XYZ file of C-alpha atoms in Angstrom:
676
model
C 72.959 -99.105 -0.116
C 74.548 -99.726 2.715
C 74.097 -97.625 5.701
C 76.798 -96.216 7.308
C 77.573 -96.320 10.683
C 77.143 -93.828 13.639
C 80.872 -93.509 14.164
C 80.945 -91.894 10.688
C 78.092 -90.146 10.621
C 79.529 -88.292 13.978
C 82.367 -88.232 12.072
C 80.955 -86.797 9.468
C 79.154 -83.672 11.080
C 82.676 -83.173 13.116
C 84.209 -82.384 9.540
C 81.704 -79.472 8.986
C 83.592 -77.850 11.040
C 87.417 -79.351 10.465
C 89.127 -75.857 10.533
C 88.983 -75.213 13.717
C 89.651 -79.240 15.168
C 92.215 -79.441 12.661
C 94.097 -76.416 13.770
C 93.289 -77.102 17.443
C 95.286 -80.559 17.425
C 97.986 -78.648 15.350
C 97.941 -76.489 18.448
C 97.641 -79.453 20.613
C 100.586 -80.767 18.936
C 103.066 -77.599 19.131
C 101.773 -77.906 22.633
C 102.843 -81.381 23.810
C 105.582 -81.253 22.220
C 106.772 -78.274 23.894
C 106.124 -80.461 27.336
C 107.989 -83.633 25.970
C 110.647 -81.467 25.872
C 110.821 -81.569 30.398
C 112.293 -84.873 30.442
C 114.878 -84.464 27.436
C 115.890 -80.810 29.066
C 115.711 -82.966 32.647
C 118.524 -85.214 31.281
C 120.878 -82.592 29.553
C 121.362 -81.051 32.822
C 121.449 -84.246 35.405
C 123.984 -85.748 33.074
C 125.818 -82.800 31.531
C 126.058 -80.586 34.178
C 125.294 -82.063 37.476
C 127.002 -86.064 37.095
C 128.989 -84.637 33.300
C 131.440 -82.837 36.646
C 132.860 -86.239 36.934
C 135.402 -87.658 34.437
C 138.425 -86.158 32.604
C 139.898 -82.690 32.778
C 142.719 -80.941 31.917
C 144.997 -78.999 33.467
C 146.349 -75.605 31.142
C 148.606 -73.005 31.301
C 146.367 -70.072 32.062
C 142.944 -69.200 33.455
C 141.038 -69.664 30.139
C 137.549 -68.321 30.771
C 134.158 -68.945 32.454
C 134.836 -72.903 32.095
C 138.061 -72.543 33.725
C 138.210 -73.911 37.381
C 140.997 -72.276 39.169
C 141.991 -75.065 42.117
C 145.232 -75.189 44.374
C 147.068 -72.390 41.661
C 146.298 -74.295 39.006
C 143.888 -74.478 36.318
C 141.361 -77.351 35.068
C 138.847 -77.423 32.418
C 137.092 -80.083 31.213
C 137.567 -82.655 28.264
C 134.551 -81.710 26.264
C 135.335 -78.165 26.610
C 139.059 -77.788 25.667
C 139.427 -75.509 22.231
C 142.709 -76.069 19.809
C 144.231 -73.278 21.542
C 144.282 -74.386 24.948
C 147.517 -74.904 26.364
C 147.009 -78.818 28.593
C 149.644 -79.793 30.721
C 148.253 -82.868 32.018
C 145.561 -84.829 32.491
C 143.189 -85.195 35.208
C 140.166 -87.709 36.441
C 137.105 -85.998 38.781
C 135.934 -89.228 40.797
C 133.095 -89.370 43.313
C 133.450 -91.725 46.057
C 130.663 -92.235 48.053
C 130.180 -88.553 49.045
C 133.386 -87.276 48.289
C 135.685 -86.462 45.423
C 138.714 -86.394 44.659
C 141.039 -85.486 41.199
C 143.346 -88.624 40.674
C 146.538 -87.977 38.005
C 145.805 -89.400 34.536
C 142.232 -90.864 33.163
C 140.787 -93.250 35.635
C 137.921 -96.112 34.050
C 134.799 -93.986 34.792
C 133.284 -97.636 35.627
C 133.920 -100.263 38.626
C 133.424 -100.101 42.426
C 135.731 -97.471 44.136
C 137.169 -96.865 46.986
C 139.634 -94.342 48.813
C 142.498 -94.648 51.211
C 143.784 -91.585 52.282
C 145.081 -90.041 48.997
C 145.112 -93.749 46.674
C 141.703 -94.649 44.914
C 141.732 -98.559 44.201
C 139.069 -98.955 41.326
C 138.294 -102.833 40.860
C 137.023 -103.729 37.793
C 135.727 -107.349 37.321
C 139.029 -108.884 39.353
C 141.549 -106.744 38.759
C 141.896 -103.712 40.611
C 144.075 -100.447 40.031
C 145.528 -98.033 42.072
C 145.637 -94.290 41.145
C 146.923 -91.060 43.284
C 145.182 -88.875 44.194
C 143.814 -85.785 46.359
C 140.923 -85.195 48.257
C 138.982 -81.787 47.455
C 137.259 -80.171 50.447
C 133.865 -79.289 50.119
C 134.266 -75.879 50.036
C 137.064 -76.579 46.507
C 134.454 -78.822 45.074
C 131.864 -75.925 44.621
C 134.487 -74.575 42.284
C 134.064 -77.587 39.695
C 130.627 -77.080 39.763
C 130.443 -73.105 39.136
C 131.199 -73.794 35.450
C 127.438 -75.638 35.134
C 125.756 -72.806 37.251
C 125.342 -70.550 33.458
C 124.281 -73.658 31.463
C 121.864 -75.190 33.972
C 119.926 -72.011 34.946
C 119.613 -71.207 30.527
C 118.306 -74.906 30.509
C 115.882 -74.590 33.418
C 114.680 -71.392 31.561
C 114.012 -72.123 28.464
C 112.465 -75.200 30.023
C 109.804 -72.376 31.754
C 109.859 -70.357 28.769
C 108.486 -73.368 26.535
C 106.099 -74.327 28.881
C 104.538 -70.844 28.880
C 104.424 -71.097 25.429
C 102.962 -74.823 25.829
C 100.311 -73.381 27.739
C 99.255 -70.721 25.416
C 99.108 -73.619 22.680
C 97.131 -75.669 25.424
C 94.393 -72.636 25.905
C 93.685 -72.394 22.255
C 93.762 -76.055 21.531
C 90.926 -76.369 24.489
C 88.919 -72.612 22.984
C 89.326 -73.742 19.617
C 87.706 -77.942 19.465
C 85.566 -76.581 22.783
C 83.835 -74.418 20.412
C 84.159 -76.449 17.512
C 82.102 -78.747 19.330
C 79.217 -76.566 20.785
C 79.080 -75.742 17.118
C 78.733 -79.224 16.088
C 75.322 -80.266 18.567
C 74.004 -77.035 18.192
C 74.039 -77.621 14.273
C 72.720 -81.275 15.228
C 69.939 -79.875 17.394
C 68.680 -77.400 14.649
C 68.813 -80.893 12.544
C 66.797 -82.885 14.529
C 64.465 -80.292 15.936
C 63.685 -79.552 11.616
C 63.446 -82.629 10.847
C 60.641 -83.220 13.113
C 58.839 -80.777 11.165
C 58.883 -83.381 8.367
C 58.016 -85.947 9.650
C 54.646 -87.300 8.519
C 52.159 -86.580 11.400
C 51.166 -90.080 12.524
C 54.801 -90.898 14.006
C 53.899 -88.709 16.532
C 50.220 -90.633 17.325
C 52.460 -93.690 18.428
C 55.405 -92.198 20.275
C 55.115 -90.186 23.678
C 55.768 -86.820 23.573
C 58.710 -87.494 26.150
C 60.851 -89.745 24.113
C 61.064 -87.612 21.430
C 62.023 -84.367 23.800
C 64.978 -86.522 25.484
C 66.534 -87.400 21.718
C 66.661 -83.672 21.172
C 68.268 -82.375 24.469
C 69.111 -85.874 26.378
C 70.795 -87.641 23.826
C 72.348 -84.660 21.655
C 73.858 -83.663 25.175
C 75.388 -86.796 25.263
C 77.280 -86.187 22.379
C 78.017 -82.823 23.185
C 80.177 -84.890 26.027
C 81.653 -86.699 22.941
C 82.854 -83.991 21.323
C 83.500 -81.912 23.997
C 84.942 -83.837 26.156
C 85.738 -87.207 25.561
C 87.211 -87.266 21.975
C 89.275 -84.076 22.977
C 90.797 -86.261 26.054
C 91.318 -89.208 23.690
C 92.872 -87.308 21.025
C 94.897 -84.883 23.076
C 96.291 -88.745 25.284
C 96.667 -90.506 21.872
C 98.764 -87.303 20.827
C 100.687 -86.892 24.410
C 101.054 -90.486 23.942
C 102.813 -90.757 20.269
C 104.859 -87.477 22.147
C 105.893 -89.806 24.818
C 106.467 -93.189 22.431
C 109.059 -90.425 20.304
C 111.373 -89.108 23.293
C 111.619 -93.350 24.563
C 112.332 -94.212 20.558
C 115.226 -91.034 20.499
C 116.447 -91.989 24.058
C 116.429 -95.891 23.895
C 114.305 -97.693 20.791
C 114.253 -101.192 22.309
C 112.031 -99.981 25.213
C 110.229 -98.753 23.842
C 109.295 -100.845 20.901
C 108.684 -103.125 23.919
C 106.406 -100.102 25.267
C 104.570 -100.273 22.166
C 102.994 -103.288 23.409
C 100.673 -101.156 25.672
C 98.723 -99.768 22.700
C 96.963 -102.786 20.777
C 96.248 -103.827 25.168
C 94.382 -101.129 24.793
C 92.715 -101.294 21.479
C 91.773 -104.995 22.680
C 90.115 -103.367 25.842
C 88.163 -101.013 24.320
C 86.709 -103.576 22.117
C 84.959 -105.920 24.732
C 84.183 -103.025 26.863
C 82.205 -101.681 23.155
C 80.683 -104.715 23.063
C 79.191 -104.724 26.987
C 79.117 -100.737 27.457
C 76.413 -100.594 23.869
C 74.152 -103.454 25.389
C 74.351 -101.770 28.908
C 73.831 -97.928 27.375
C 70.834 -99.209 24.559
C 69.127 -100.061 28.011
C 69.823 -96.899 29.713
C 68.740 -94.365 26.970
C 66.051 -96.816 25.907
C 64.796 -96.451 29.615
C 65.642 -92.754 29.829
C 63.667 -91.815 26.983
C 60.604 -93.360 28.946
C 61.716 -91.989 32.134
C 60.301 -88.481 30.096
C 57.573 -89.819 28.786
C 55.955 -91.072 32.086
C 56.578 -88.116 33.494
C 55.499 -85.576 30.688
C 52.148 -88.387 31.089
C 52.101 -87.941 34.805
C 51.793 -83.658 34.548
C 49.435 -83.402 31.422
C 47.614 -86.080 33.338
C 47.747 -84.913 36.708
C 44.598 -83.508 37.578
C 43.177 -87.313 35.850
C 45.899 -88.578 37.813
C 44.421 -87.367 41.430
C 41.114 -87.173 40.890
C 40.573 -91.014 40.040
C 43.102 -91.794 42.892
C 45.814 -93.688 40.723
C 49.206 -91.522 42.708
C 50.149 -95.359 43.973
C 49.807 -96.911 40.459
C 51.636 -94.314 38.882
C 54.265 -94.483 41.205
C 54.765 -97.881 40.909
C 55.195 -97.693 37.114
C 57.992 -94.688 37.390
C 59.480 -96.850 39.950
C 59.783 -99.709 37.433
C 61.376 -97.635 35.001
C 63.409 -96.388 37.462
C 64.616 -99.751 39.299
C 65.531 -101.558 35.188
C 67.861 -97.901 34.734
C 69.394 -98.325 38.324
C 69.597 -101.902 37.535
C 71.880 -101.517 34.126
C 73.697 -98.011 35.436
C 74.812 -100.169 38.006
C 76.171 -103.147 35.815
C 77.520 -99.872 33.436
C 79.212 -99.051 36.858
C 80.897 -102.339 37.494
C 82.003 -102.771 34.023
C 84.051 -99.410 34.074
C 85.183 -99.942 37.747
C 86.876 -103.354 37.234
C 88.414 -101.469 34.054
C 89.412 -97.569 34.739
C 91.536 -97.432 37.822
C 92.052 -101.353 38.227
C 93.656 -101.798 34.790
C 95.915 -98.560 34.446
C 97.195 -99.946 37.449
C 97.814 -103.281 35.972
C 99.993 -101.975 33.083
C 102.114 -99.838 35.125
C 103.161 -102.233 37.674
C 103.612 -104.538 34.617
C 105.637 -102.150 32.557
C 107.431 -101.185 35.574
C 108.631 -104.920 36.781
C 109.550 -104.096 32.855
C 111.623 -102.323 32.886
C 113.073 -103.034 35.744
C 113.800 -106.419 34.728
C 115.287 -104.941 31.619
C 117.704 -102.784 33.385
C 118.787 -104.391 36.256
C 119.789 -107.807 33.774
C 121.617 -104.647 31.498
C 123.768 -103.780 35.077
C 125.372 -106.742 34.706
C 127.377 -105.583 31.764
C 129.189 -102.318 32.775
C 129.099 -101.348 29.569
C 125.682 -101.779 29.607
C 124.796 -99.308 32.292
C 122.857 -96.299 31.275
C 123.262 -93.056 32.859
C 121.632 -91.736 35.884
C 120.055 -88.884 33.870
C 118.539 -91.144 30.856
C 117.591 -93.039 33.842
C 115.902 -90.365 35.082
C 114.276 -88.947 31.683
C 112.787 -92.308 30.879
C 111.366 -92.898 35.023
C 109.747 -89.567 33.705
C 108.486 -90.696 30.038
C 106.397 -94.225 31.964
C 105.293 -91.488 34.681
C 103.960 -89.537 32.287
C 102.751 -92.119 29.814
C 100.172 -93.369 32.167
C 98.824 -90.317 32.776
C 97.056 -90.337 29.474
C 96.277 -94.549 28.866
C 94.329 -93.547 32.120
C 92.641 -90.893 30.465
C 91.708 -92.708 27.825
C 90.212 -95.327 29.714
C 87.897 -92.884 32.217
C 86.602 -92.033 28.812
C 85.573 -94.975 27.372
C 82.177 -95.505 29.166
C 81.463 -91.945 28.336
C 82.703 -92.644 24.508
C 79.785 -95.762 24.640
C 77.193 -93.806 25.893
C 77.549 -90.864 22.988
C 78.026 -93.760 20.818
C 74.480 -95.161 21.544
C 72.774 -91.457 21.802
C 74.224 -91.042 18.387
C 72.410 -94.029 17.120
C 69.229 -92.560 18.641
C 69.410 -89.306 17.622
C 70.650 -90.693 13.492
C 67.672 -93.068 13.726
C 65.384 -90.609 14.350
C 66.682 -88.286 11.061
C 66.484 -91.631 9.247
C 62.298 -91.171 9.446
C 61.500 -90.848 5.590
C 60.032 -86.697 5.757
C 59.327 -84.211 3.824
C 61.223 -81.174 2.367
C 59.453 -77.542 3.713
C 58.349 -75.782 0.839
C 57.274 -72.499 1.584
C 56.906 -71.364 -1.605
C 53.914 -69.202 -2.229
C 50.543 -70.083 -4.114
C 48.383 -68.293 -5.440
C 44.967 -67.687 -3.672
C 43.175 -70.391 -4.270
C 39.237 -69.710 -4.600
C 38.105 -72.941 -1.986
C 36.425 -75.890 -4.619
C 36.636 -78.762 -2.532
C 36.609 -82.239 -4.486
C 36.858 -85.215 -3.191
C 37.235 -88.124 -5.708
C 36.696 -91.562 -4.545
C 38.908 -91.154 -1.613
C 39.783 -94.384 1.091
C 41.564 -93.895 3.818
C 42.509 -95.977 6.691
C 45.319 -95.261 9.710
C 46.525 -98.573 10.395
C 46.843 -100.672 7.287
C 43.407 -102.104 5.647
C 41.138 -100.754 8.228
C 39.758 -97.927 5.804
C 37.952 -95.194 8.007
C 36.516 -93.522 5.197
C 35.555 -96.009 1.607
C 35.489 -94.924 -1.644
C 34.159 -91.141 -0.825
C 33.269 -88.417 -2.960
C 31.683 -84.937 -2.728
C 31.815 -81.703 -3.547
C 31.864 -79.033 -2.285
C 31.529 -74.814 -3.907
C 33.816 -71.797 -2.650
C 32.353 -69.913 -0.236
C 29.424 -72.466 0.792
C 29.039 -73.418 4.540
C 29.568 -77.553 4.640
C 28.924 -79.048 7.796
C 29.757 -82.439 8.639
C 27.760 -84.840 11.147
C 27.974 -88.330 12.524
C 28.687 -90.539 15.652
C 31.808 -90.707 17.035
C 34.159 -92.887 15.028
C 32.225 -92.216 11.476
C 35.147 -90.577 9.790
C 34.420 -86.588 10.445
C 37.918 -85.753 11.717
C 39.573 -88.090 9.171
C 37.897 -85.591 6.467
C 39.449 -82.411 8.115
C 42.649 -84.270 8.326
C 43.070 -85.329 4.532
C 41.946 -81.861 3.250
C 44.303 -80.515 5.692
C 47.274 -83.138 4.537
C 47.734 -83.943 8.531
C 47.603 -87.569 6.120
C 47.703 -88.352 2.658
C 44.534 -91.002 1.393
C 45.331 -94.601 0.355
C 43.034 -94.732 -2.829
C 41.363 -91.433 -4.300
C 42.400 -88.289 -4.619
C 41.432 -84.591 -3.542
C 41.723 -81.194 -5.201
C 41.284 -77.790 -4.854
C 40.021 -75.389 -7.904
C 40.644 -78.704 -9.911
C 44.364 -79.203 -8.086
C 45.485 -82.529 -6.706
C 47.026 -81.227 -3.584
C 49.726 -84.509 -3.787
C 50.863 -81.611 -6.467
C 51.103 -79.417 -3.013
C 53.860 -79.268 -0.136
C 51.566 -79.663 2.799
C 52.555 -75.883 3.844
C 51.447 -74.811 0.636
C 47.833 -76.759 0.473
C 47.681 -75.206 4.081
C 48.517 -71.328 3.218
C 45.152 -70.421 2.410
C 43.413 -72.581 4.918
C 42.668 -71.966 8.777
C 41.510 -74.300 11.441
C 39.926 -74.076 14.831
C 39.892 -77.782 17.042
C 37.864 -79.037 19.584
C 40.822 -78.701 22.170
C 42.322 -75.383 21.635
C 46.705 -75.289 21.967
C 47.653 -72.131 23.215
C 51.574 -70.921 22.804
C 53.937 -69.566 25.552
C 54.162 -65.564 24.975
C 51.268 -63.516 24.378
C 47.987 -63.451 23.756
C 48.504 -61.221 20.230
C 51.895 -63.579 19.450
C 49.172 -66.596 19.574
C 47.357 -64.630 17.275
C 50.607 -64.271 14.351
C 52.097 -67.060 15.758
C 54.573 -64.179 15.336
C 54.985 -64.201 11.047
C 55.788 -60.679 10.437
C 53.014 -60.563 7.416
C 49.901 -60.525 10.699
C 49.690 -56.815 12.210
C 49.473 -55.864 15.516
C 46.495 -54.177 14.292
C 44.353 -56.816 11.775
C 45.230 -59.396 14.424
C 43.360 -57.042 17.455
C 40.441 -57.336 14.741
C 40.498 -60.499 14.306
C 40.292 -60.866 18.484
C 37.507 -57.876 18.258
C 35.375 -59.823 15.332
C 35.153 -63.014 17.253
C 34.561 -60.779 20.101
C 37.280 -61.986 22.295
C 38.174 -58.552 23.189
C 35.217 -58.590 25.936
C 37.533 -60.449 28.173
C 40.607 -59.377 27.114
C 39.755 -55.826 27.902
C 39.917 -56.748 31.454
C 43.186 -58.157 31.670
C 45.378 -56.226 32.878
C 47.874 -55.638 29.907
C 44.540 -56.723 28.178
C 46.587 -57.816 24.539
C 49.728 -58.540 25.934
C 48.699 -60.311 28.534
C 51.116 -63.247 29.288
C 49.899 -66.778 28.256
C 51.770 -69.621 29.770
C 52.214 -73.023 27.887
C 48.946 -74.013 27.026
C 46.828 -71.419 28.084
C 45.324 -73.177 31.360
C 45.429 -69.921 32.857
C 42.589 -69.057 30.207
C 39.371 -71.560 30.616
C 38.574 -73.151 27.306
C 35.887 -70.677 26.033
C 38.387 -68.604 25.614
C 41.363 -70.936 24.765
C 38.468 -71.491 21.735
C 37.907 -67.086 21.073
C 41.866 -67.101 20.350
C 42.408 -69.901 18.626
C 39.461 -68.643 16.200
C 40.753 -65.130 16.168
C 44.391 -67.254 15.710
C 42.647 -68.883 12.305
C 40.750 -65.702 10.950
C 44.041 -63.007 10.912
C 45.368 -65.300 8.174
C 42.671 -65.107 6.279
C 41.984 -68.312 5.645
C 40.157 -69.567 1.707
C 38.971 -72.247 3.521
C 38.034 -72.387 6.991
C 37.421 -75.591 8.933
C 35.991 -76.244 12.107
C 36.341 -79.141 13.722
C 33.818 -79.496 17.026
C 34.865 -76.139 17.635
C 31.988 -75.113 19.835
C 31.090 -78.394 21.218
C 32.630 -77.008 24.649
C 31.531 -73.665 24.798
C 29.006 -72.274 26.630
C 25.697 -71.260 25.551
C 26.801 -67.050 25.500
C 30.104 -67.508 23.756
C 28.576 -69.932 21.267
C 26.273 -67.296 20.651
C 28.619 -64.992 19.916
C 30.656 -67.224 17.830
C 27.724 -68.342 15.244
C 27.678 -64.168 14.998
C 31.527 -63.891 13.872
C 30.703 -67.237 11.187
C 28.271 -65.129 9.599
C 30.561 -62.674 8.953
C 33.283 -64.364 8.497
C 31.947 -66.691 5.598
C 31.549 -63.906 3.064
C 34.062 -64.775 0.904
C 35.439 -68.443 1.538
C 34.555 -72.393 2.008
C 34.271 -72.996 5.001
C 33.670 -76.916 6.742
C 32.281 -77.213 9.837
C 32.475 -80.551 11.941
C 29.540 -80.382 15.252
C 27.825 -82.263 17.427
C 25.347 -79.610 18.053
C 22.589 -79.928 14.968
C 21.951 -76.115 16.079
C 24.664 -75.083 15.155
C 25.032 -76.424 11.687
C 21.195 -74.924 10.365
C 22.428 -72.364 8.384
C 24.659 -74.614 6.403
C 24.597 -75.015 2.493
C 24.923 -78.497 2.809
C 25.143 -80.565 5.574
C 26.651 -84.606 4.886
C 25.574 -87.569 7.629
C 28.677 -89.975 7.611
C 28.386 -93.523 9.253
C 31.232 -95.864 8.943
C 33.550 -94.028 6.652
C 30.483 -93.946 3.995
C 28.063 -90.581 3.534
C 24.615 -92.266 3.547
C 22.478 -88.892 3.750
C 23.539 -84.630 2.289
C 21.652 -81.465 1.972
C 20.659 -79.045 3.596
C 18.967 -78.588 6.996
C 15.091 -78.610 5.938
C 15.963 -81.529 3.170
C 17.410 -83.586 6.276
C 14.744 -83.157 8.840
C 11.897 -83.607 5.786
C 13.698 -87.334 4.711
C 12.889 -88.035 7.864
C 16.255 -90.400 8.123
C 19.534 -90.311 10.342
C 20.227 -86.828 10.516
C 16.164 -86.008 11.973
C 16.638 -89.204 14.309
C 20.185 -87.294 15.740
C 17.946 -83.577 15.405
C 15.126 -84.984 17.674
C 17.492 -86.582 19.586
C 19.400 -83.408 21.041
C 15.427 -81.486 20.868
C 14.432 -83.613 23.376
C 17.971 -83.759 26.006
C 17.490 -80.128 25.243
C 13.377 -79.619 25.810
C 14.530 -82.338 29.331
C 17.450 -79.245 30.316
C 14.904 -77.259 29.964
């Protein structure tokens, strides 16, 4: 099946909120149409009401209406406003020669070169010159000829202002709806990608720095937000605005509009070229930003080690290398953008105006083709407006490509195979565990567990010991379904765990890791994990059971004391006790202690050992331990070496065998005695 392009997938996200987007675009079209009425209204005002006074005027017998002008005790009305009921006495022509106006008897052609001497008017058309008798109109009297135009001019200007106000309302709601839809799109995308990160198998995160994943959830989606909120909004606005301008141009002069349509393929060709180079540069830039985030996250997490081993300069150099790469490609992108934005639009604009001047300049050689001043003003106004959206579109190309590349990175993460989260409750199992010929490898055929079989009865406490790399933690990872075995199967109470979801398998398990992790919040929220099923009283009881109340009761806010990220303000032993209480509060059928007491002081270990005696009743407990003294009471101890069980039995039996366990025990006892 062919993979969908990034553009199509971004478009599909937008379709989920298509109602607001469509309404916003409709509002935009209405606002554009209202705004583009301006040049047409201006043309009407100039041609019909300013320059329009020049032309044929009829002398009437009586003063007829507001369109009638009184001059030299006679009444005149423009030819285009004369009605059938008007009684016409004579025909006259009002001409403008220089800054003066003349009222000439009879109909005089309006085209041609004009001049006047005294009350004689000369009109030259080609080689022929015609003489007319006329009367010069004084400055005061000419105002009477313009007086009938004042009312329609004010009405048209009022109409235009009204249209602009209405357009402003539509523009506001257009912007509001499109930006609201944009934010909802990105909100959903962020929720989807964050939710998907929880469905991705844990092995993906082993080789991925946290900063890189964070960059995709935050930085990349922020670039996509710019796409929906600004870029697409501006491009759609500009495209509709351009379409409206072309419609207006076609109304005024279809031939000229066809010539200017050549701008559209030029813009499309340039967008293709920009996409080719912009994609290359943006891919490196976005990837480098992720690496920079990863490096910063790593440096902050390991700052104590960096400072302890005096690695500040090396860390700075590594960061500077990434930063230099980002700067280098950002500069290339800026050069590409600088070449295209202002310069490209300026070239297009200049070419368009040269074509405009040539078109009307050559047309002026034919007197019949000369256009009116109003038409000229309207076309120049529309051409000036045309390059505003062109400039806006070209200026958005960098952000468009940036968002497209960011979208590709986001969808790359979303395309990783994940598993559906199934929280459907299953009946609490007893805790009978069986590994049946299980083999497991983290990397292809490099098996860390090899054909391993073992059985654990419900309610037993079993321990796993062995040297580093023997496979102890891998057994726990498989049981907890952080990973699945390549061969064999694992059952709980006879149920194959692969038939349950990972959430169902873990629903009756508790785990305490060697390096406990605390979340930002309070001590109580770290125990309850904000699960409404775990009451405050139950959480406090769990903390008291494991002995954490000894240090919690001394805190100012006690159980409501704030916890920072990672719980760095608490000692390792205190964090471990809280982590232990967290597992206990959920009352697990199976409790896993993954070297939980390895880094705890002897006094705290004694507290936990005391709590364990209570906890073991009615649940299966699996312990991974370096300190063999902590597991002497276990029902069964499994000794592992290179992924195989080489010994098993209780403490006394293994000591009697005098095998690997016996040697490990003697070694630890010897170290302890030397320490004493």
